[in-house]
XYZ file of C-alpha atoms in Angstrom:
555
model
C 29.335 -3.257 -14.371
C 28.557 0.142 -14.941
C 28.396 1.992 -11.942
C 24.443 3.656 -11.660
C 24.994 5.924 -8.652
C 28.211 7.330 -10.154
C 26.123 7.992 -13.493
C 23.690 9.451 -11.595
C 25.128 11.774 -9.617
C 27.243 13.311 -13.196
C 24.682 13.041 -15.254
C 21.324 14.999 -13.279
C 24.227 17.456 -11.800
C 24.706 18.817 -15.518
C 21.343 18.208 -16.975
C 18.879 20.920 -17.904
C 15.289 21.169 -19.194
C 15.207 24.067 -21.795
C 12.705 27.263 -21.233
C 13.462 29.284 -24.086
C 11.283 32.718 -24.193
C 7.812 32.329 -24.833
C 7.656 28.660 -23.432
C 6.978 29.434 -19.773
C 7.850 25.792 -19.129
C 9.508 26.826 -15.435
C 6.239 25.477 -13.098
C 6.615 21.808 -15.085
C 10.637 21.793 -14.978
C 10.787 22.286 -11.246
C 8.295 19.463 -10.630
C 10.024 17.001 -12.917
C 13.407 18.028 -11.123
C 11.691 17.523 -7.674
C 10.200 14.113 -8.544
C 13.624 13.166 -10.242
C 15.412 13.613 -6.843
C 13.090 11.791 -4.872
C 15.041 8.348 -4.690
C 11.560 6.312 -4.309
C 9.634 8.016 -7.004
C 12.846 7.806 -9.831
C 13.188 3.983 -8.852
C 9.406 3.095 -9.498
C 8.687 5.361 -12.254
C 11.395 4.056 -14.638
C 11.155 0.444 -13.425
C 7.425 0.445 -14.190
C 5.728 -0.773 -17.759
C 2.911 1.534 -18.441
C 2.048 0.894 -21.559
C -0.350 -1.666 -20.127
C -2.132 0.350 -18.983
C -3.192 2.268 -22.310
C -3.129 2.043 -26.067
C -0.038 2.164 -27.807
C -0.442 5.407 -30.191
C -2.257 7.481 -26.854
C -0.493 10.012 -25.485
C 0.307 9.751 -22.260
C 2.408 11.837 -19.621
C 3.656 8.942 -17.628
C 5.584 7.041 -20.350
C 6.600 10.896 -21.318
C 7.910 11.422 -17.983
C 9.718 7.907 -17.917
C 10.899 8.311 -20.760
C 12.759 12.242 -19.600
C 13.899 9.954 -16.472
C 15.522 8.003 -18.608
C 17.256 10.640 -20.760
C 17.853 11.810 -17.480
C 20.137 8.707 -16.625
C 21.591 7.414 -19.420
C 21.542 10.631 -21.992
C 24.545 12.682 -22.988
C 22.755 16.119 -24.107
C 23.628 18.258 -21.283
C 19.774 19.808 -22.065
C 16.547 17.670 -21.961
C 13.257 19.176 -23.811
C 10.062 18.872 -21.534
C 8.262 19.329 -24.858
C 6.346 15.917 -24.766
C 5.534 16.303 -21.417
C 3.647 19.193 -21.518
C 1.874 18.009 -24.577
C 0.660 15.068 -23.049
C -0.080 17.505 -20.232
C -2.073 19.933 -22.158
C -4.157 16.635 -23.850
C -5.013 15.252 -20.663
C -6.642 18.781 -18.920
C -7.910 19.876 -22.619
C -11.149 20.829 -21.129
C -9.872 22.997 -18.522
C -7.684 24.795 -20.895
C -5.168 25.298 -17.804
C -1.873 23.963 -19.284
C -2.009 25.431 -22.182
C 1.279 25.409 -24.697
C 3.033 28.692 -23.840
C 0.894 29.950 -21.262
C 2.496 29.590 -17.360
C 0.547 27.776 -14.808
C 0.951 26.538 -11.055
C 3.454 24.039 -10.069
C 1.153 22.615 -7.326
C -1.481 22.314 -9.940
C 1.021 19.982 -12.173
C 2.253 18.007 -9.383
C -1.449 16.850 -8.674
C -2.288 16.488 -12.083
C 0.466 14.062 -12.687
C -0.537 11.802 -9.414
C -3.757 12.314 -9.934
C -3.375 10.715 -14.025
C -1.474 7.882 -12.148
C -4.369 6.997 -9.991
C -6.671 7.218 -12.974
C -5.001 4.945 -15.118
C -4.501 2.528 -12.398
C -8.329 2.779 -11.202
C -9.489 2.454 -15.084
C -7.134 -0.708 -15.708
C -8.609 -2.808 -12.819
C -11.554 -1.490 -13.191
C -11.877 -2.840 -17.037
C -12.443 -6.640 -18.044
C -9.507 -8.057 -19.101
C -8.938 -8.282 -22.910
C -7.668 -10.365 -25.106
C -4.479 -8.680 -26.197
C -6.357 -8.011 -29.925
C -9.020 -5.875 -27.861
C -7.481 -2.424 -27.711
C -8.138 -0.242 -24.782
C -10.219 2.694 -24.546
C -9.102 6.176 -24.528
C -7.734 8.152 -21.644
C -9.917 10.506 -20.919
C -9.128 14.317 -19.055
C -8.785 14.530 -15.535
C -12.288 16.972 -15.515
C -14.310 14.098 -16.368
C -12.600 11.708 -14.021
C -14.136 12.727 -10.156
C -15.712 9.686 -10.029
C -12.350 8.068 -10.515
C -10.485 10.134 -7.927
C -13.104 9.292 -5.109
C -12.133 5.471 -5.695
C -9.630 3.603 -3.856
C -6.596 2.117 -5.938
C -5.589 -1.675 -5.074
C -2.881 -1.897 -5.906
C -1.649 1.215 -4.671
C -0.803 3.757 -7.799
C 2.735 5.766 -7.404
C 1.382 8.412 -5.938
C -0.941 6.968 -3.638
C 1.855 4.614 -2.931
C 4.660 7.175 -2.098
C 2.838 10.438 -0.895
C -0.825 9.414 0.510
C -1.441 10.404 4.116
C -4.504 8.541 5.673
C -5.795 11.050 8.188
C -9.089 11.990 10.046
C -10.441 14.985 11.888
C -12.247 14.386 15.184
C -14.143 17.525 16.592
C -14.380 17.872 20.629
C -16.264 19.688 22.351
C -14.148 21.903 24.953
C -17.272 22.665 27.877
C -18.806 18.735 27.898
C -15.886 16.875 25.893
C -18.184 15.291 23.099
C -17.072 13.974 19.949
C -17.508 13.741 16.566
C -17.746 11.145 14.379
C -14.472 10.638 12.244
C -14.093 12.535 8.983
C -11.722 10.693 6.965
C -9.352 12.580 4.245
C -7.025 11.264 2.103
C -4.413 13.975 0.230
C -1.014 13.578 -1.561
C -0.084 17.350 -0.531
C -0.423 19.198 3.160
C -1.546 22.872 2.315
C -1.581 24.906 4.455
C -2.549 28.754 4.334
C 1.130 31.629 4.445
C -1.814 34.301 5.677
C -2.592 32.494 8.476
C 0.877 30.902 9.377
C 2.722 34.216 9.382
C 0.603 35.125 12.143
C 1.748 32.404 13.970
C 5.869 33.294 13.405
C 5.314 37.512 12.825
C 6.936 38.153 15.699
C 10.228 35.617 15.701
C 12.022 37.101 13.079
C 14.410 38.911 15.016
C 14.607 36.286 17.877
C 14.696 32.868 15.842
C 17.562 32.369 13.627
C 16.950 30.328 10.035
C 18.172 27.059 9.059
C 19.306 29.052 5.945
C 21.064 31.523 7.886
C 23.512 29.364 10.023
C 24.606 26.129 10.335
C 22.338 24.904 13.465
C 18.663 24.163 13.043
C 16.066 26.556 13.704
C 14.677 23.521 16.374
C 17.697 24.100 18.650
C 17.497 24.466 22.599
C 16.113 27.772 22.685
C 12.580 28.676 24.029
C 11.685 30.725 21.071
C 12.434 28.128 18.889
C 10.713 25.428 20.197
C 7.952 27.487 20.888
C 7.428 28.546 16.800
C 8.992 25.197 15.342
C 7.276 24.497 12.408
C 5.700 21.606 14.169
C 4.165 23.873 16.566
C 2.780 26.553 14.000
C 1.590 23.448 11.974
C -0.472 22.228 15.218
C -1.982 25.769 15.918
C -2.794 25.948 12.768
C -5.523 22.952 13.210
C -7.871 25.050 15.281
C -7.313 28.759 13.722
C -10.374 30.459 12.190
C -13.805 29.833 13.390
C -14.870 26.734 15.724
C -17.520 24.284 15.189
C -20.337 24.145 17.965
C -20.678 20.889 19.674
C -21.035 18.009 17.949
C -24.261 17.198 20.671
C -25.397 20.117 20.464
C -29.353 19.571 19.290
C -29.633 16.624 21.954
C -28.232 18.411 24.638
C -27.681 22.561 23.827
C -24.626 22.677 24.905
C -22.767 25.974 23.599
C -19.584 24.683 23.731
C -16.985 25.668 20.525
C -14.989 22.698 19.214
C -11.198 22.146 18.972
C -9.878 19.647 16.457
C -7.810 16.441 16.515
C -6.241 15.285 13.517
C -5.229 11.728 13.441
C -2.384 10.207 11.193
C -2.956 6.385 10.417
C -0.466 5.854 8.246
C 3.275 7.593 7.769
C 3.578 8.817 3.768
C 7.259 7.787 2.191
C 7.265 11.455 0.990
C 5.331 14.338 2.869
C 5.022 17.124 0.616
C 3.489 20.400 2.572
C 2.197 22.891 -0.311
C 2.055 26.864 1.205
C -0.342 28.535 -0.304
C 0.645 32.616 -0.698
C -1.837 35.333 -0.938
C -0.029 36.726 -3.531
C 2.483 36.367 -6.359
C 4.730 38.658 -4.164
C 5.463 39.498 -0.916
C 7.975 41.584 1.005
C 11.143 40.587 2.461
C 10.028 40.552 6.009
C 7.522 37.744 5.497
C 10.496 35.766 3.046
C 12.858 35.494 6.004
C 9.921 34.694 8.915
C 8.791 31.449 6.442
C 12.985 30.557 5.932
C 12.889 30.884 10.152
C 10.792 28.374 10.577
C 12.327 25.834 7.877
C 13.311 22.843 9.707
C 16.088 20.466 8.898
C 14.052 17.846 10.477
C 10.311 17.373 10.511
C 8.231 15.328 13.382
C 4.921 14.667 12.554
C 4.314 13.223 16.020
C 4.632 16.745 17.168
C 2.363 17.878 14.607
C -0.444 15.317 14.329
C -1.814 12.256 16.731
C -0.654 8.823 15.909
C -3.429 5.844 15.629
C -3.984 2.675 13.260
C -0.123 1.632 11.810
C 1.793 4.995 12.814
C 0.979 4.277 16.650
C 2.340 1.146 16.301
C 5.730 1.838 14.891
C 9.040 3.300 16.879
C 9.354 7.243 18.208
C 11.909 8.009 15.066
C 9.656 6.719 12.614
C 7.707 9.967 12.991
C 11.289 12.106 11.668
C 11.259 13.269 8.254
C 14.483 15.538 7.203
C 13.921 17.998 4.500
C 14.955 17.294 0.897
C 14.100 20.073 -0.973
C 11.678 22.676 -1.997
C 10.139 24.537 -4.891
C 9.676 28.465 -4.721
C 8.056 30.718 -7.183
C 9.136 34.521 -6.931
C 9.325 37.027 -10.107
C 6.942 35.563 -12.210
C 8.953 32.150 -12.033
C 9.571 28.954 -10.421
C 12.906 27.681 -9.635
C 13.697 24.624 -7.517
C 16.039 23.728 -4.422
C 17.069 20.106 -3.276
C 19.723 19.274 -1.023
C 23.107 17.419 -2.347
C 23.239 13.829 -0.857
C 26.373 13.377 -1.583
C 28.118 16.888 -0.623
C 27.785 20.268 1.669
C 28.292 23.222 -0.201
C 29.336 26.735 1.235
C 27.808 29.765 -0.577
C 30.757 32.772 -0.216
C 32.578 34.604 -2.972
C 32.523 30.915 -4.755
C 30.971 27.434 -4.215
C 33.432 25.480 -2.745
C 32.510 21.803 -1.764
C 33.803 20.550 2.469
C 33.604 16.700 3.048
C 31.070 14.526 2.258
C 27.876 14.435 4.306
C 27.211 10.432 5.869
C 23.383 10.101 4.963
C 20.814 9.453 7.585
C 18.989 5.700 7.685
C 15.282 4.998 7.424
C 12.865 2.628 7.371
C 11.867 3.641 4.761
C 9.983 6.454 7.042
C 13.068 6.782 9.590
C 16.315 9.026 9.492
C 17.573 7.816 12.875
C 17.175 3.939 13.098
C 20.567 2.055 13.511
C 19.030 -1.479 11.857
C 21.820 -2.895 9.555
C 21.492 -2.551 6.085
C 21.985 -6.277 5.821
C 21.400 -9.398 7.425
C 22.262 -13.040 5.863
C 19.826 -15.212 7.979
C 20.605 -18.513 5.809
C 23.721 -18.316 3.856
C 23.534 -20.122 -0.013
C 25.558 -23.210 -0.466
C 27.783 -24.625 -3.191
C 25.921 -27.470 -3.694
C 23.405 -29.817 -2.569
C 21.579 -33.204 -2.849
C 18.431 -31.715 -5.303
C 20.677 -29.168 -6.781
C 18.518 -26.347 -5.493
C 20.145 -23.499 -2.940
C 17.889 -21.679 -1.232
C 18.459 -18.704 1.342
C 17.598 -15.349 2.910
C 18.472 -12.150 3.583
C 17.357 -9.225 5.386
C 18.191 -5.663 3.024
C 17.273 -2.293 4.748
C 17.033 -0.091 2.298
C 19.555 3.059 2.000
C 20.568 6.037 0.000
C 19.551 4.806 -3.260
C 17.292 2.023 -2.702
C 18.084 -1.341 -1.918
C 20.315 -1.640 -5.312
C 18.416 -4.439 -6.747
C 15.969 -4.924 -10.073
C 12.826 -7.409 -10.157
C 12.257 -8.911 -13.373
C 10.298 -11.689 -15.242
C 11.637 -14.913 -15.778
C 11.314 -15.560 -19.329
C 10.996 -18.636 -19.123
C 8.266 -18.541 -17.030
C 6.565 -16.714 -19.859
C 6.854 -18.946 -22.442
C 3.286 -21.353 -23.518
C 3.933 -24.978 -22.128
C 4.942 -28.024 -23.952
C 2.446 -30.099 -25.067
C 4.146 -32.991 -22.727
C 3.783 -30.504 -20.045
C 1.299 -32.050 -17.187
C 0.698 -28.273 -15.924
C -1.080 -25.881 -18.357
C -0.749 -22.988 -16.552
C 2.838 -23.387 -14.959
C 3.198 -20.246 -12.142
C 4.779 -17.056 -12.862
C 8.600 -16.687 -11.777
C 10.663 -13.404 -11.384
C 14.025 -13.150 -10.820
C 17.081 -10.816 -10.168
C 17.759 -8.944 -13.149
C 20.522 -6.374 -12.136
C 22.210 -5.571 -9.291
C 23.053 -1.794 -8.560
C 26.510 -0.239 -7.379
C 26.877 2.816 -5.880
C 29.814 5.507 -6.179
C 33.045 4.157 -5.001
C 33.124 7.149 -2.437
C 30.458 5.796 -0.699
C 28.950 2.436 0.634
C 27.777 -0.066 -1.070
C 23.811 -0.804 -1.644
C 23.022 -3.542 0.481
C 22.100 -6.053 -2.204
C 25.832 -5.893 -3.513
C 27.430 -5.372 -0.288
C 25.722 -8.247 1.294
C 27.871 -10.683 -1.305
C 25.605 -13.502 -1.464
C 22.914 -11.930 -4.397
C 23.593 -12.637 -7.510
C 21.657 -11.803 -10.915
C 19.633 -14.516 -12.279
C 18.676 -15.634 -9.068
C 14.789 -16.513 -8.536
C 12.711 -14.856 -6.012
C 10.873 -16.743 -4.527
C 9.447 -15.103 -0.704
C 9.236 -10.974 0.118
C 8.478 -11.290 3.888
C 6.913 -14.530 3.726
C 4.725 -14.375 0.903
C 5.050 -16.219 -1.878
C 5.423 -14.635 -5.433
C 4.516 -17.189 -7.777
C 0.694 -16.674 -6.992
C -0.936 -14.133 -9.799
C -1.127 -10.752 -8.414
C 2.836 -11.074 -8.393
C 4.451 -9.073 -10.827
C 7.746 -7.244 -11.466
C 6.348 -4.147 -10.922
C 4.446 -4.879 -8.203
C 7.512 -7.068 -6.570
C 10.171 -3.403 -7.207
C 6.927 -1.762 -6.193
C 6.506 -3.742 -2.773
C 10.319 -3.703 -2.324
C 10.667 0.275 -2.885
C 7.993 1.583 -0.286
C 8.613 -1.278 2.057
C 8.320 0.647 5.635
C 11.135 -1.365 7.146
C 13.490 -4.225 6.765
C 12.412 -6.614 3.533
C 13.090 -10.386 4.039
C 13.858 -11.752 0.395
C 13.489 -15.427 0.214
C 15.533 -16.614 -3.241
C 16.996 -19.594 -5.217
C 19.606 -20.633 -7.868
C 20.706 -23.654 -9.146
C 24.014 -24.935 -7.924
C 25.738 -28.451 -8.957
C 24.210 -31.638 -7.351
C 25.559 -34.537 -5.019
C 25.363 -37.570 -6.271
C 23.259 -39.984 -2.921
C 24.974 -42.864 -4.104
C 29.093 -41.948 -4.356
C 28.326 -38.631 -3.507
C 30.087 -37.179 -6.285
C 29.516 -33.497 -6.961
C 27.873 -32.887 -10.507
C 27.743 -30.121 -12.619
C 24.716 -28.232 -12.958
C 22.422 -29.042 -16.046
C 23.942 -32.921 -15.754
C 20.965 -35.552 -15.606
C 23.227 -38.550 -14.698
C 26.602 -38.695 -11.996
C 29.497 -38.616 -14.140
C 30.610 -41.494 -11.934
C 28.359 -43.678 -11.522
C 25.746 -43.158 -13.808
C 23.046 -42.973 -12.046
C 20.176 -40.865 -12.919
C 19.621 -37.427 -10.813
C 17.087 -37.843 -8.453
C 15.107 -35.214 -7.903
C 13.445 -34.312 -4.806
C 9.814 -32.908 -4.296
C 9.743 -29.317 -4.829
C 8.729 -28.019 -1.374
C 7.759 -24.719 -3.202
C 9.223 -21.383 -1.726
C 11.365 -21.654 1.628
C 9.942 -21.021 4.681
C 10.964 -18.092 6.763
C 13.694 -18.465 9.138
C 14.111 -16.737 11.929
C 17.346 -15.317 13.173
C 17.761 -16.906 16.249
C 17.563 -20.305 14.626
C 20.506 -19.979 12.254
C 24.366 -21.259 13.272
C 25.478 -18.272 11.466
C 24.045 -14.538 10.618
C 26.421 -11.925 9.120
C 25.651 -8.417 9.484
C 26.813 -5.123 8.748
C 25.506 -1.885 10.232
C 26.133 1.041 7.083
C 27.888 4.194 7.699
C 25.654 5.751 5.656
C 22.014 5.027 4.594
C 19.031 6.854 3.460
C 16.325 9.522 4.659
C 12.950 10.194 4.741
C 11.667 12.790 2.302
C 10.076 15.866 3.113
C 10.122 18.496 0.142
C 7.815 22.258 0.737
């Protein structure tokens, strides 16, 4: 089997996108390298079908930027042409004119753009009737023409609702008689927040607060000074800089009073993406280092934001995010930075690589949680009376996913027989693949677990069964990638039968015992397995990782 964190890692190490002069393609190469090193974003992207969700001959910058991915991964050109992409990214804002071929343009802009066409297309899909497969689908239209579309909720969750969405609200209160406001609910893929106003928050620590970049401690060490301008401090000043509201009461009962604000987090993203927004395309070296003082190696958002709804329900190191990466644009171009997963680097005379770094675990939203990465909670047999083995397991997921792909069972697929007594037989996925990660490192806790095999059926993910409509590949990978915690996968194979009368093991396909000749009686299907719960098994195997995955932060 080939090994898919091994090709990974060699391939995207040595892989360009080409900018030759007059293309300006810099502010889209740096996004698609950004997404592409976001573990949960690469897994759901290529794993997706998308043509569903348009006509065939449309152009569209999602299958154009699963389709790079998968140059990405499996291609041997040591440089990959973003031309298609920013095509299908010039079509889609035509009426804007702002990605125009060969003019340069903002990265933030393009990262929106792309979640934002994700939304769009999922919105319009479930929004339309659905046709007969001759009916073809109407045209995507440009983002310009689409607000109604962004102001509407996506259910199913899109990617990029999925991975970066942060449900907040602002509540104003009134500091002299401590009324409130109502909530104002906002809903954002990106944090921006304001350099002008933030450097007045960290002007003065540049000579007492030492960078992140410029030793090997974080800037969020024991020191006063630190603490004091952490990044999740500035972030929470920032919330009431600029001018106050007046009280929220203040025509029934004229009170003067100014307002502070609270902002509430209901629900932790899988990626938190902060965009800093810079007066200007340049700006001295002073105000470089006091931003790279202030870069953490670790973000809380509990420091930064009140917890309510499901982030006040979950565990203190759910809040901890640890940085990934960032873009940066400086001399008229955009160049990206993401940290090695795999490897620390020292920057002297010469790169030179020390020993590998062990990777932190989440939850998906947690570096610091020590959950195992696997849990058998009923073990599979070798046989049994109906010929069915069920069990479940318990995968946490770690660097590089939970190493297993969701798939359709063909056979499910296919129209029934005529002699058939169910016309519309239930949908039926199954495991389709089964990743392995680089020999140096652990194994993904599908493999490592040992009892997964491919072509087994799913049929539970936490308790709920798949076979019922909604239930499809993508949304199973798509449930199983952005899970925020431990996934319980409930799943079945066929295994050889016992015989009830001489109790002679049969093969598996046989309809009579090879004994006895007596036909194979087969029980009533109880449908999917019903959860089990640890403490009711003989047995449970587990194995606590010495490496797993991290949140993602990226600036």
């Amino acid at each position: 089997m080939t090994d898919r964190a091994t090709l990974l890692k060699h391939t995207s190490m040595h892989k360009g996108l080409t900018n030759y002069v007059g293309q300006n393609n810099c502010f889209l190469n740096v996004i698609i390298q950004s997404l592409w090193h976001l573990d949960s974003f690469r897994v759901l992207i290529t794993s997706s079908d998308h043509t569903a969700l348009h006509s065939v001959h449309d152009t569209c910058l999602l299958c154009e930027l699963k389709e790079i991915f998968t140059y990405y991964e499996y291609g041997e050109e040591k440089t990959l042409a973003p031309d298609n992409v920013r095509v299908a990214l010039n079509v889609l804002s035509s009426q804007t004119d702002r990605f125009r071929l060969g003019a340069m343009a903002d990265a933030t802009e393009t990262l929106d753009t792309i979640l934002a066409s994700m939304h769009a297309d999922q919105v319009r899909h479930h929004a339309l009737p659905h046709p007969s497969p001759t009916t073809p689908l109407p045209p995507q239209q440009s983002l310009s023409s689409s607000i109604e579309i962004n102001d509407t909720d996506c259910d199913p969750k899109c990617i990029g609702h999925a991975l970066f969405e942060s449900n907040m609200f602002d509540m104003y209160r009134c500091q002299s008689c401590q009324a409130t406001s109502e909530p104002e609910m906002w809903k954002d893929t990106l944090y921006r927040v304001y350099f002008a106003e933030l450097y007045q928050c960290v002007a003065n620590t540049t000579t007492s607060a030492k960078s992140f970049f410029f030793r090997s401690s974080s800037p969020t060490a024991n020191h006063p000074s630190n603490k004091e301008h952490s990044f999740e401090a500035v972030l929470r000043t920032l919330l009431n800089e600029g001018p106050r509201r007046s009280c929220p009461e203040n025509e029934l009962t004229k009170c003067r009073g100014s307002c502070l604000v609270d902002r509430w987090l209901m629900k932790f993203p899988i990626v938190f993406a902060v965009s800093i927004v810079w007066p200007a395309t340049t700006v001295g070296g002073v105000e470089l280092k006091a931003f790279a003082n202030i870069i953490p190696h670790q973000l809380d958002l509990g420091l930064i934001f009140r917890l309510g709804g499901d982030a006040a329900d979950l565990p203190k190191p759910e809040s901890i995010y640890v940085f990934r990466g960032m873009v940066c644009y400086y001399g008229q171009h955009y160049v990206s930075f993401f940290k090695s997963q795999s490897k620390a680097h020292e920057c002297g005379t010469r790169l030179s690589f020390t020993a590998p770094l062990p990777s932190l675990h989440r939850t998906p939203t947690s570096p610091l949680a020590s959950h195992p990465s696997w849990e058998v909670l009923r073990a599979p047999v070798a046989s049994s009376p109906d010929g069915k083995c069920r069990y479940i397991v318990r995968l946490t997921a770690q660097d590089g996913g939970l190493g297993l792909v969701v798939g359709d069972d063909i056979s499910s697929l296919e129209p029934p027989s005529e002699s058939s007594s169910d016309p519309h037989p239930p949908r039926r996925l199954m495991i389709t693949a089964l990743e392995t990660s680089n020999s140096k490192r652990p194994l993904l806790p599908a493999v490592a677990c040992g009892v997964i095999c491919v072509g087994d059926q799913l049929l539970q993910v936490d308790g709920e069964v798949v076979e019922d409509e909604s239930w499809t590949a993508w949304t199973a990978m798509e449930r199983l990638v952005t899970a925020a915690g431990p996934v319980t996968l409930t799943l079945a194979r066929a295994v050889p039968w016992s015989c009830s009368h001489c109790t002679l093991i049969n093969d598996v396909g046989a309809t009579t015992c090879a004994a006895c000749d007596r036909p194979h009686l087969q029980l009533p299907s109880s449908g999917a397995a019903s959860s089990v719960a640890p403490n009711e098994e003989s047995q449970k195997q587990q194995h606590t990782p010495a490496a797993a995955a991290t949140a993602d932060v990226f600036v």
